[in-house]
PDB file of C-alpha atoms in Angstrom:
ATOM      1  CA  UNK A   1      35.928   3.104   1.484  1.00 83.00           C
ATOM      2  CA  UNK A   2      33.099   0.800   1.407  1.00 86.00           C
ATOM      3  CA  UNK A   3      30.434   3.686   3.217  1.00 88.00           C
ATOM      4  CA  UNK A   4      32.057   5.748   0.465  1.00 90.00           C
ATOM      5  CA  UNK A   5      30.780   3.664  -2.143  1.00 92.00           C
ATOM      6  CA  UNK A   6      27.754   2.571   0.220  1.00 92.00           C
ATOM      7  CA  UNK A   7      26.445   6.637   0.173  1.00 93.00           C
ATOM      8  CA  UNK A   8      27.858   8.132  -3.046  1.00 93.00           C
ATOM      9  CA  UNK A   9      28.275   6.037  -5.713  1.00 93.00           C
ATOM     10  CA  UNK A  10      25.168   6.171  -8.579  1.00 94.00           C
ATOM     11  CA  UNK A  11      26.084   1.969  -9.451  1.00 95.00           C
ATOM     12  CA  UNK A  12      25.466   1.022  -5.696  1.00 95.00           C
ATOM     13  CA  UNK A  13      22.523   3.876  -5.527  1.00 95.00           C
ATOM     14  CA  UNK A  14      21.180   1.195  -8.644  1.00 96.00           C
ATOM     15  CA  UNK A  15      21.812  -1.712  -6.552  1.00 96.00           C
ATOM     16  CA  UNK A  16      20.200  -0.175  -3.017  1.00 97.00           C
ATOM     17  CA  UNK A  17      17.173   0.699  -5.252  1.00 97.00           C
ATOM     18  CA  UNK A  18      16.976  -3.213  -6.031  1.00 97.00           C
ATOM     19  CA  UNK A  19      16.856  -4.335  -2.209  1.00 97.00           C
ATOM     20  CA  UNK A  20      14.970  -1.359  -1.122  1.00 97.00           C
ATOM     21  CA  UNK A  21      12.117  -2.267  -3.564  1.00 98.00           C
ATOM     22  CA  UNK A  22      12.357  -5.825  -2.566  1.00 97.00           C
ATOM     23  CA  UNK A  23      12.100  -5.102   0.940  1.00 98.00           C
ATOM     24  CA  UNK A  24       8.843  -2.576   0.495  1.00 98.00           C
ATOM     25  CA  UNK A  25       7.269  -5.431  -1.102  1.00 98.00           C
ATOM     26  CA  UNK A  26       7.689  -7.642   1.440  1.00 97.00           C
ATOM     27  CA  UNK A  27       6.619  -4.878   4.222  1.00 98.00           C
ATOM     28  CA  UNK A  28       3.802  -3.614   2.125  1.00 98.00           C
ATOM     29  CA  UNK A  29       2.740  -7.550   1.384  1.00 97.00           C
ATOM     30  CA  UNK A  30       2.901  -7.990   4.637  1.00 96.00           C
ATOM     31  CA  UNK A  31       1.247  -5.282   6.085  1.00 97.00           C
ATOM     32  CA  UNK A  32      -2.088  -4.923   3.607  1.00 97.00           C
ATOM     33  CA  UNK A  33      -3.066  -8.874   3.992  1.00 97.00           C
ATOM     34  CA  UNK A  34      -3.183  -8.162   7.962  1.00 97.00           C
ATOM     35  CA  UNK A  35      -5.918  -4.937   6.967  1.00 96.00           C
ATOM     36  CA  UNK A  36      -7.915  -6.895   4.035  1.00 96.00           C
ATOM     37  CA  UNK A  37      -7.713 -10.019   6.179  1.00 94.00           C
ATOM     38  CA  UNK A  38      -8.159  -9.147   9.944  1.00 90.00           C
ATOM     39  CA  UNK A  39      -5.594  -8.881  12.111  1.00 94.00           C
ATOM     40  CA  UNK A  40      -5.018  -9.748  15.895  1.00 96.00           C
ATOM     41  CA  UNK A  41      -2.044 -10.017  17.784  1.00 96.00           C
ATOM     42  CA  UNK A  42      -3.211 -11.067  20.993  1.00 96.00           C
ATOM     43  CA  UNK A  43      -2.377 -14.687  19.776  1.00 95.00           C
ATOM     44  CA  UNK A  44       1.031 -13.704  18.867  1.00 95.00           C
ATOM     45  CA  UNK A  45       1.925 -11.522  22.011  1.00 96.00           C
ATOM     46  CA  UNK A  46       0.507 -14.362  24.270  1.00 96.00           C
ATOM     47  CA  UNK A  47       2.658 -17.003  22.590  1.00 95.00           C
ATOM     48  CA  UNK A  48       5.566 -14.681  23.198  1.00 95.00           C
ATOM     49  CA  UNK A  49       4.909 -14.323  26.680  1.00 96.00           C
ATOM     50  CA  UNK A  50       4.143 -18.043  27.357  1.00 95.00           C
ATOM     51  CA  UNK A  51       7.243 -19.437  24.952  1.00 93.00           C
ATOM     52  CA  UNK A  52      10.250 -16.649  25.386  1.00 94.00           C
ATOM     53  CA  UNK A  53      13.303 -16.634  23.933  1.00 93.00           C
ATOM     54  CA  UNK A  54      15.726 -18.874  26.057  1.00 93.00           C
ATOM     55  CA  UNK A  55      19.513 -19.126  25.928  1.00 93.00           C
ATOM     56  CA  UNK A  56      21.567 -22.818  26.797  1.00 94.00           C
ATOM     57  CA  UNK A  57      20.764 -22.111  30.666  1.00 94.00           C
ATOM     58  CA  UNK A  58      17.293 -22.433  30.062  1.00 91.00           C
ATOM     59  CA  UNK A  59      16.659 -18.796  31.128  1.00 92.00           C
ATOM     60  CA  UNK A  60      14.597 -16.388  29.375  1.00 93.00           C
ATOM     61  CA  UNK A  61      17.077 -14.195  27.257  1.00 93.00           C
ATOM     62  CA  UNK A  62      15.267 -10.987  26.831  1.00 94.00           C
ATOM     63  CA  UNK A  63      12.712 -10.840  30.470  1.00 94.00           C
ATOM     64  CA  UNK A  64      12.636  -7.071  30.010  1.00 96.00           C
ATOM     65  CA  UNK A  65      10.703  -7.708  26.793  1.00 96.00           C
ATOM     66  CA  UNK A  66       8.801 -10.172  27.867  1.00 96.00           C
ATOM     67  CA  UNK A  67       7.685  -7.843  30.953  1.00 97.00           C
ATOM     68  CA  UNK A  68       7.338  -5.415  28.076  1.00 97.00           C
ATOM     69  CA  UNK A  69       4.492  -7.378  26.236  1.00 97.00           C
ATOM     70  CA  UNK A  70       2.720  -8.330  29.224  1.00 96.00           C
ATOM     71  CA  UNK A  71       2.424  -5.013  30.807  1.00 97.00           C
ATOM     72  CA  UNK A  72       1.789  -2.700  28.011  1.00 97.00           C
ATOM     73  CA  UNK A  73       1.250  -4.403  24.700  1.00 96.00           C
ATOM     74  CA  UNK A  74      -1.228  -6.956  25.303  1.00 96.00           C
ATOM     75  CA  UNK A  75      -3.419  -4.832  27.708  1.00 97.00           C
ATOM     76  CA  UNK A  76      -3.251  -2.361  24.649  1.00 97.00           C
ATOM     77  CA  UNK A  77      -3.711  -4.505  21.963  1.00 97.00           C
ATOM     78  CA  UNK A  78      -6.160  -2.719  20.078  1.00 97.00           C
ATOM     79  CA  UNK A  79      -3.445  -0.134  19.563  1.00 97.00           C
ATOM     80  CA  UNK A  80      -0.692  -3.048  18.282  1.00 96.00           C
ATOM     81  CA  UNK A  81      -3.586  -4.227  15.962  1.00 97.00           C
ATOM     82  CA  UNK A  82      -3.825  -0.885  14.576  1.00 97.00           C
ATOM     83  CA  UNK A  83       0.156   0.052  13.911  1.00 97.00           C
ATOM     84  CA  UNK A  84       1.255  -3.343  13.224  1.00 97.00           C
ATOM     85  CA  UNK A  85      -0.134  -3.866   9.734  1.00 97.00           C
ATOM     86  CA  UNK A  86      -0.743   0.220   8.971  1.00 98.00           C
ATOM     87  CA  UNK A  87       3.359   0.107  10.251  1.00 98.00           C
ATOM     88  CA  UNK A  88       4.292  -2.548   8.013  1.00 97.00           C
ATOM     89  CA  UNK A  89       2.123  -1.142   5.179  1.00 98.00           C
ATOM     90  CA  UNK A  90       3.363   2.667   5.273  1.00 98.00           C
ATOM     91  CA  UNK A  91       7.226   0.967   5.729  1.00 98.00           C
ATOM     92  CA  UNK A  92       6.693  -0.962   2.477  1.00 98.00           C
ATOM     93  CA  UNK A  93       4.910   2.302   0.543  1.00 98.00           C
ATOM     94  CA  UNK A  94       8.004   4.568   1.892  1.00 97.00           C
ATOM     95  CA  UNK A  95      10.475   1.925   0.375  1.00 98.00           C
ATOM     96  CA  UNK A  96       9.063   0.842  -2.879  1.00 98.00           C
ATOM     97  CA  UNK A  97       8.145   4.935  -3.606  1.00 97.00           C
ATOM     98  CA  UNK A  98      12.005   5.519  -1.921  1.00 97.00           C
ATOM     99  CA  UNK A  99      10.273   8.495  -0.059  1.00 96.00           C
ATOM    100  CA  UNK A 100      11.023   9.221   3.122  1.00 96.00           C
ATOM    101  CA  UNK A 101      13.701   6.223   3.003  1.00 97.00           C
ATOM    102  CA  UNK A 102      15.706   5.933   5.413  1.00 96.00           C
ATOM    103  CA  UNK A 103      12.640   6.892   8.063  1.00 97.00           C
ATOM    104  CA  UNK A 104      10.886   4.208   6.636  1.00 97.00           C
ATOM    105  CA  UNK A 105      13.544   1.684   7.367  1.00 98.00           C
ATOM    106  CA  UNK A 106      14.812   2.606  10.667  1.00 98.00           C
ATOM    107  CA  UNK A 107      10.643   1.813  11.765  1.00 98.00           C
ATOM    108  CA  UNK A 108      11.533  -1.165   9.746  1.00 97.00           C
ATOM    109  CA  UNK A 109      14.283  -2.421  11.762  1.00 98.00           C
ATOM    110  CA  UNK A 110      12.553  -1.517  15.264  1.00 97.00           C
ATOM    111  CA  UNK A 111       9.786  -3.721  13.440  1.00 96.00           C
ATOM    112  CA  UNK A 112      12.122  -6.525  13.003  1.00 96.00           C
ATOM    113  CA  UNK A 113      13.844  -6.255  16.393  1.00 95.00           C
ATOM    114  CA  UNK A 114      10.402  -6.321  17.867  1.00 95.00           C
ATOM    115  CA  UNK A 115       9.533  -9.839  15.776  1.00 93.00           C
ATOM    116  CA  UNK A 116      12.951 -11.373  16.659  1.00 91.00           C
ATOM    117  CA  UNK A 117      12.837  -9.947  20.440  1.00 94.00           C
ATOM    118  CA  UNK A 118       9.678 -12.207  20.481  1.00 93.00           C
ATOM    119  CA  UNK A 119      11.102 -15.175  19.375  1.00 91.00           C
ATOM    120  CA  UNK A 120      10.485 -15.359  15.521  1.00 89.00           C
ATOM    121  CA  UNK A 121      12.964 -15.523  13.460  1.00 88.00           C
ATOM    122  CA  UNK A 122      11.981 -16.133   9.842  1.00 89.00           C
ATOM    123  CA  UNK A 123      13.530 -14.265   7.571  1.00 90.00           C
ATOM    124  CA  UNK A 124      14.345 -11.191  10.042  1.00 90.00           C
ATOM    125  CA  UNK A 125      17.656 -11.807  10.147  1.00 92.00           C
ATOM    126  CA  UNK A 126      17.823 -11.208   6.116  1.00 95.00           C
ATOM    127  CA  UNK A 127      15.782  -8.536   6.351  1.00 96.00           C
ATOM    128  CA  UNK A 128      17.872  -7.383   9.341  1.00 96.00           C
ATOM    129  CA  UNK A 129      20.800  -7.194   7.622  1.00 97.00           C
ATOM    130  CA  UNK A 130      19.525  -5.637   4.095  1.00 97.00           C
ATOM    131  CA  UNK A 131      17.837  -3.042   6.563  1.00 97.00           C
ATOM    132  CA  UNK A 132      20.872  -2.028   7.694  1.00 97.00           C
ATOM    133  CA  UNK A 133      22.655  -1.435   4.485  1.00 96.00           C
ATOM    134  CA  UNK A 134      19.788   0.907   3.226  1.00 97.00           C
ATOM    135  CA  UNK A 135      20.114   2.634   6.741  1.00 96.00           C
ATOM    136  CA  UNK A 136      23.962   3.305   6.416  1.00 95.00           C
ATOM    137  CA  UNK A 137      23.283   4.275   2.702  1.00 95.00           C
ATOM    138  CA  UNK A 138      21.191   6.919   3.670  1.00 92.00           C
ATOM    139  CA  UNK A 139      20.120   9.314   0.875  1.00 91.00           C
ATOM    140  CA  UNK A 140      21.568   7.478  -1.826  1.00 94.00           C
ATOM    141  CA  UNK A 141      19.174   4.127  -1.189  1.00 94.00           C
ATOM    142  CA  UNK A 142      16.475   6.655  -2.351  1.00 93.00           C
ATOM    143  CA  UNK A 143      17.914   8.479  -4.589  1.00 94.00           C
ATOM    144  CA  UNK A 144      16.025   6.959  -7.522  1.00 95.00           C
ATOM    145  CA  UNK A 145      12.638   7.265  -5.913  1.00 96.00           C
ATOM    146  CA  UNK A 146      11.001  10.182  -4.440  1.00 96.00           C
ATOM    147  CA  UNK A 147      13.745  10.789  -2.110  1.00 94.00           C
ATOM    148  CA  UNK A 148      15.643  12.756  -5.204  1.00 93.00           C
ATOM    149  CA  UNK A 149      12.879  15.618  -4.449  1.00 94.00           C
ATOM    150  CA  UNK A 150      11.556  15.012  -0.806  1.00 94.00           C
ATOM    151  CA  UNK A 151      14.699  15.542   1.011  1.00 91.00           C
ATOM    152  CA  UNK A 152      15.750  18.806  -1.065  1.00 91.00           C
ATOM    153  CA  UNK A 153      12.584  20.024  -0.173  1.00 93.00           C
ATOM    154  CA  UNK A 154      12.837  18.811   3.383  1.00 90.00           C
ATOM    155  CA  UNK A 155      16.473  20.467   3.597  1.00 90.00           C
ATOM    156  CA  UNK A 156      15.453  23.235   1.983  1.00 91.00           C
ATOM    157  CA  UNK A 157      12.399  24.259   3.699  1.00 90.00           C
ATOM    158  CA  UNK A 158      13.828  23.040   7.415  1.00 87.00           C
ATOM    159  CA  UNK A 159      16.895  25.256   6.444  1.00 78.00           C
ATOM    160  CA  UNK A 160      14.491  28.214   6.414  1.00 75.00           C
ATOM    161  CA  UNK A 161      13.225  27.881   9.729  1.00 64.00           C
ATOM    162  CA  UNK A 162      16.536  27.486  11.277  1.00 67.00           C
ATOM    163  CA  UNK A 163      17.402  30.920   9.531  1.00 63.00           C
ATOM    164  CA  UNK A 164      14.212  32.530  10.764  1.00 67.00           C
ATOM    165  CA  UNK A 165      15.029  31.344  14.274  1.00 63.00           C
ATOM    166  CA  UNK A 166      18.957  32.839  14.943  1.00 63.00           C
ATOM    167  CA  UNK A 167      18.008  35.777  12.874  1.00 58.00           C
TER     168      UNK A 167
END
């Protein structure tokens, strides 16, 4: 019933347009400071690697990430410094314009993951759970933005091809 509302109802398309633009201001925020102002997450990504996440034991929780940030991330940081803050940027633009929506925020929740996999928490868990309420909303957290004409299009257009193809 709730998923009903969630995905079809106009009042809680009103109320997903409310968090979805207060979300893309935070990602887009976010995001353009780290291109006007410089960006480098070496720092970051070697504080992760040197300070993980431990549970009561005293053991590191998530060593698979860790392993994951010393092996590929930091000896490719130039390509983290250049989809971190153009990531966070384009998820924000997507979210505030409500194109592309639900893309937008499924990047944004691997985003977040990715922050609270390294140990920051902030407010990721917020944004963790608003994320996932546009994500089960679907269509209808963008249908007042550019979503109303994108995914016709999109359906429309991808609908074609599939026609072309079995015929």
């Amino acid at each position: 019933m709730f998923n009903h509302f969630l995905r079809e109802n106009k009042i809680s398309a009103a109320i997903l347009t409310i968090i979805r633009l207060y979300l893309g201001y935070a990602w887009f925020t976010a995001g353009f400071h780290k291109i006007t102002g410089g960006f480098d997450a070496s720092g970051f990504l070697k504080g992760a690697i040197a300070n993980p996440v431990k549970g009561p034991d005293g053991n590191m929780v998530y060593s698979w990430y860790v392993h994951f940030l010393e092996s590929f991330a930091l000896p490719n940081i130039d390509v983290f410094n250049f989809i971190v803050p153009w990531g966070e940027t384009l998820i924000g633009l997507g979210l505030i314009l409500g194109c592309l929506t639900t893309a937008a925020m499924f990047f944004g929740l691997v985003m977040n993951f990715s922050f609270f996999l390294a140990g920051t928490v902030s407010h990721n868990p917020t944004d963790i759970f608003l994320g996932f309420i546009i994500l089960t909303a679907g269509y209808n957290a963008g249908r007042y933005g550019l979503d109303h004409w994108v995914v016709p299009f999109i359906r429309k257009t991808v609908g074609k091809g599939k026609a072309k193809a079995t015929a």
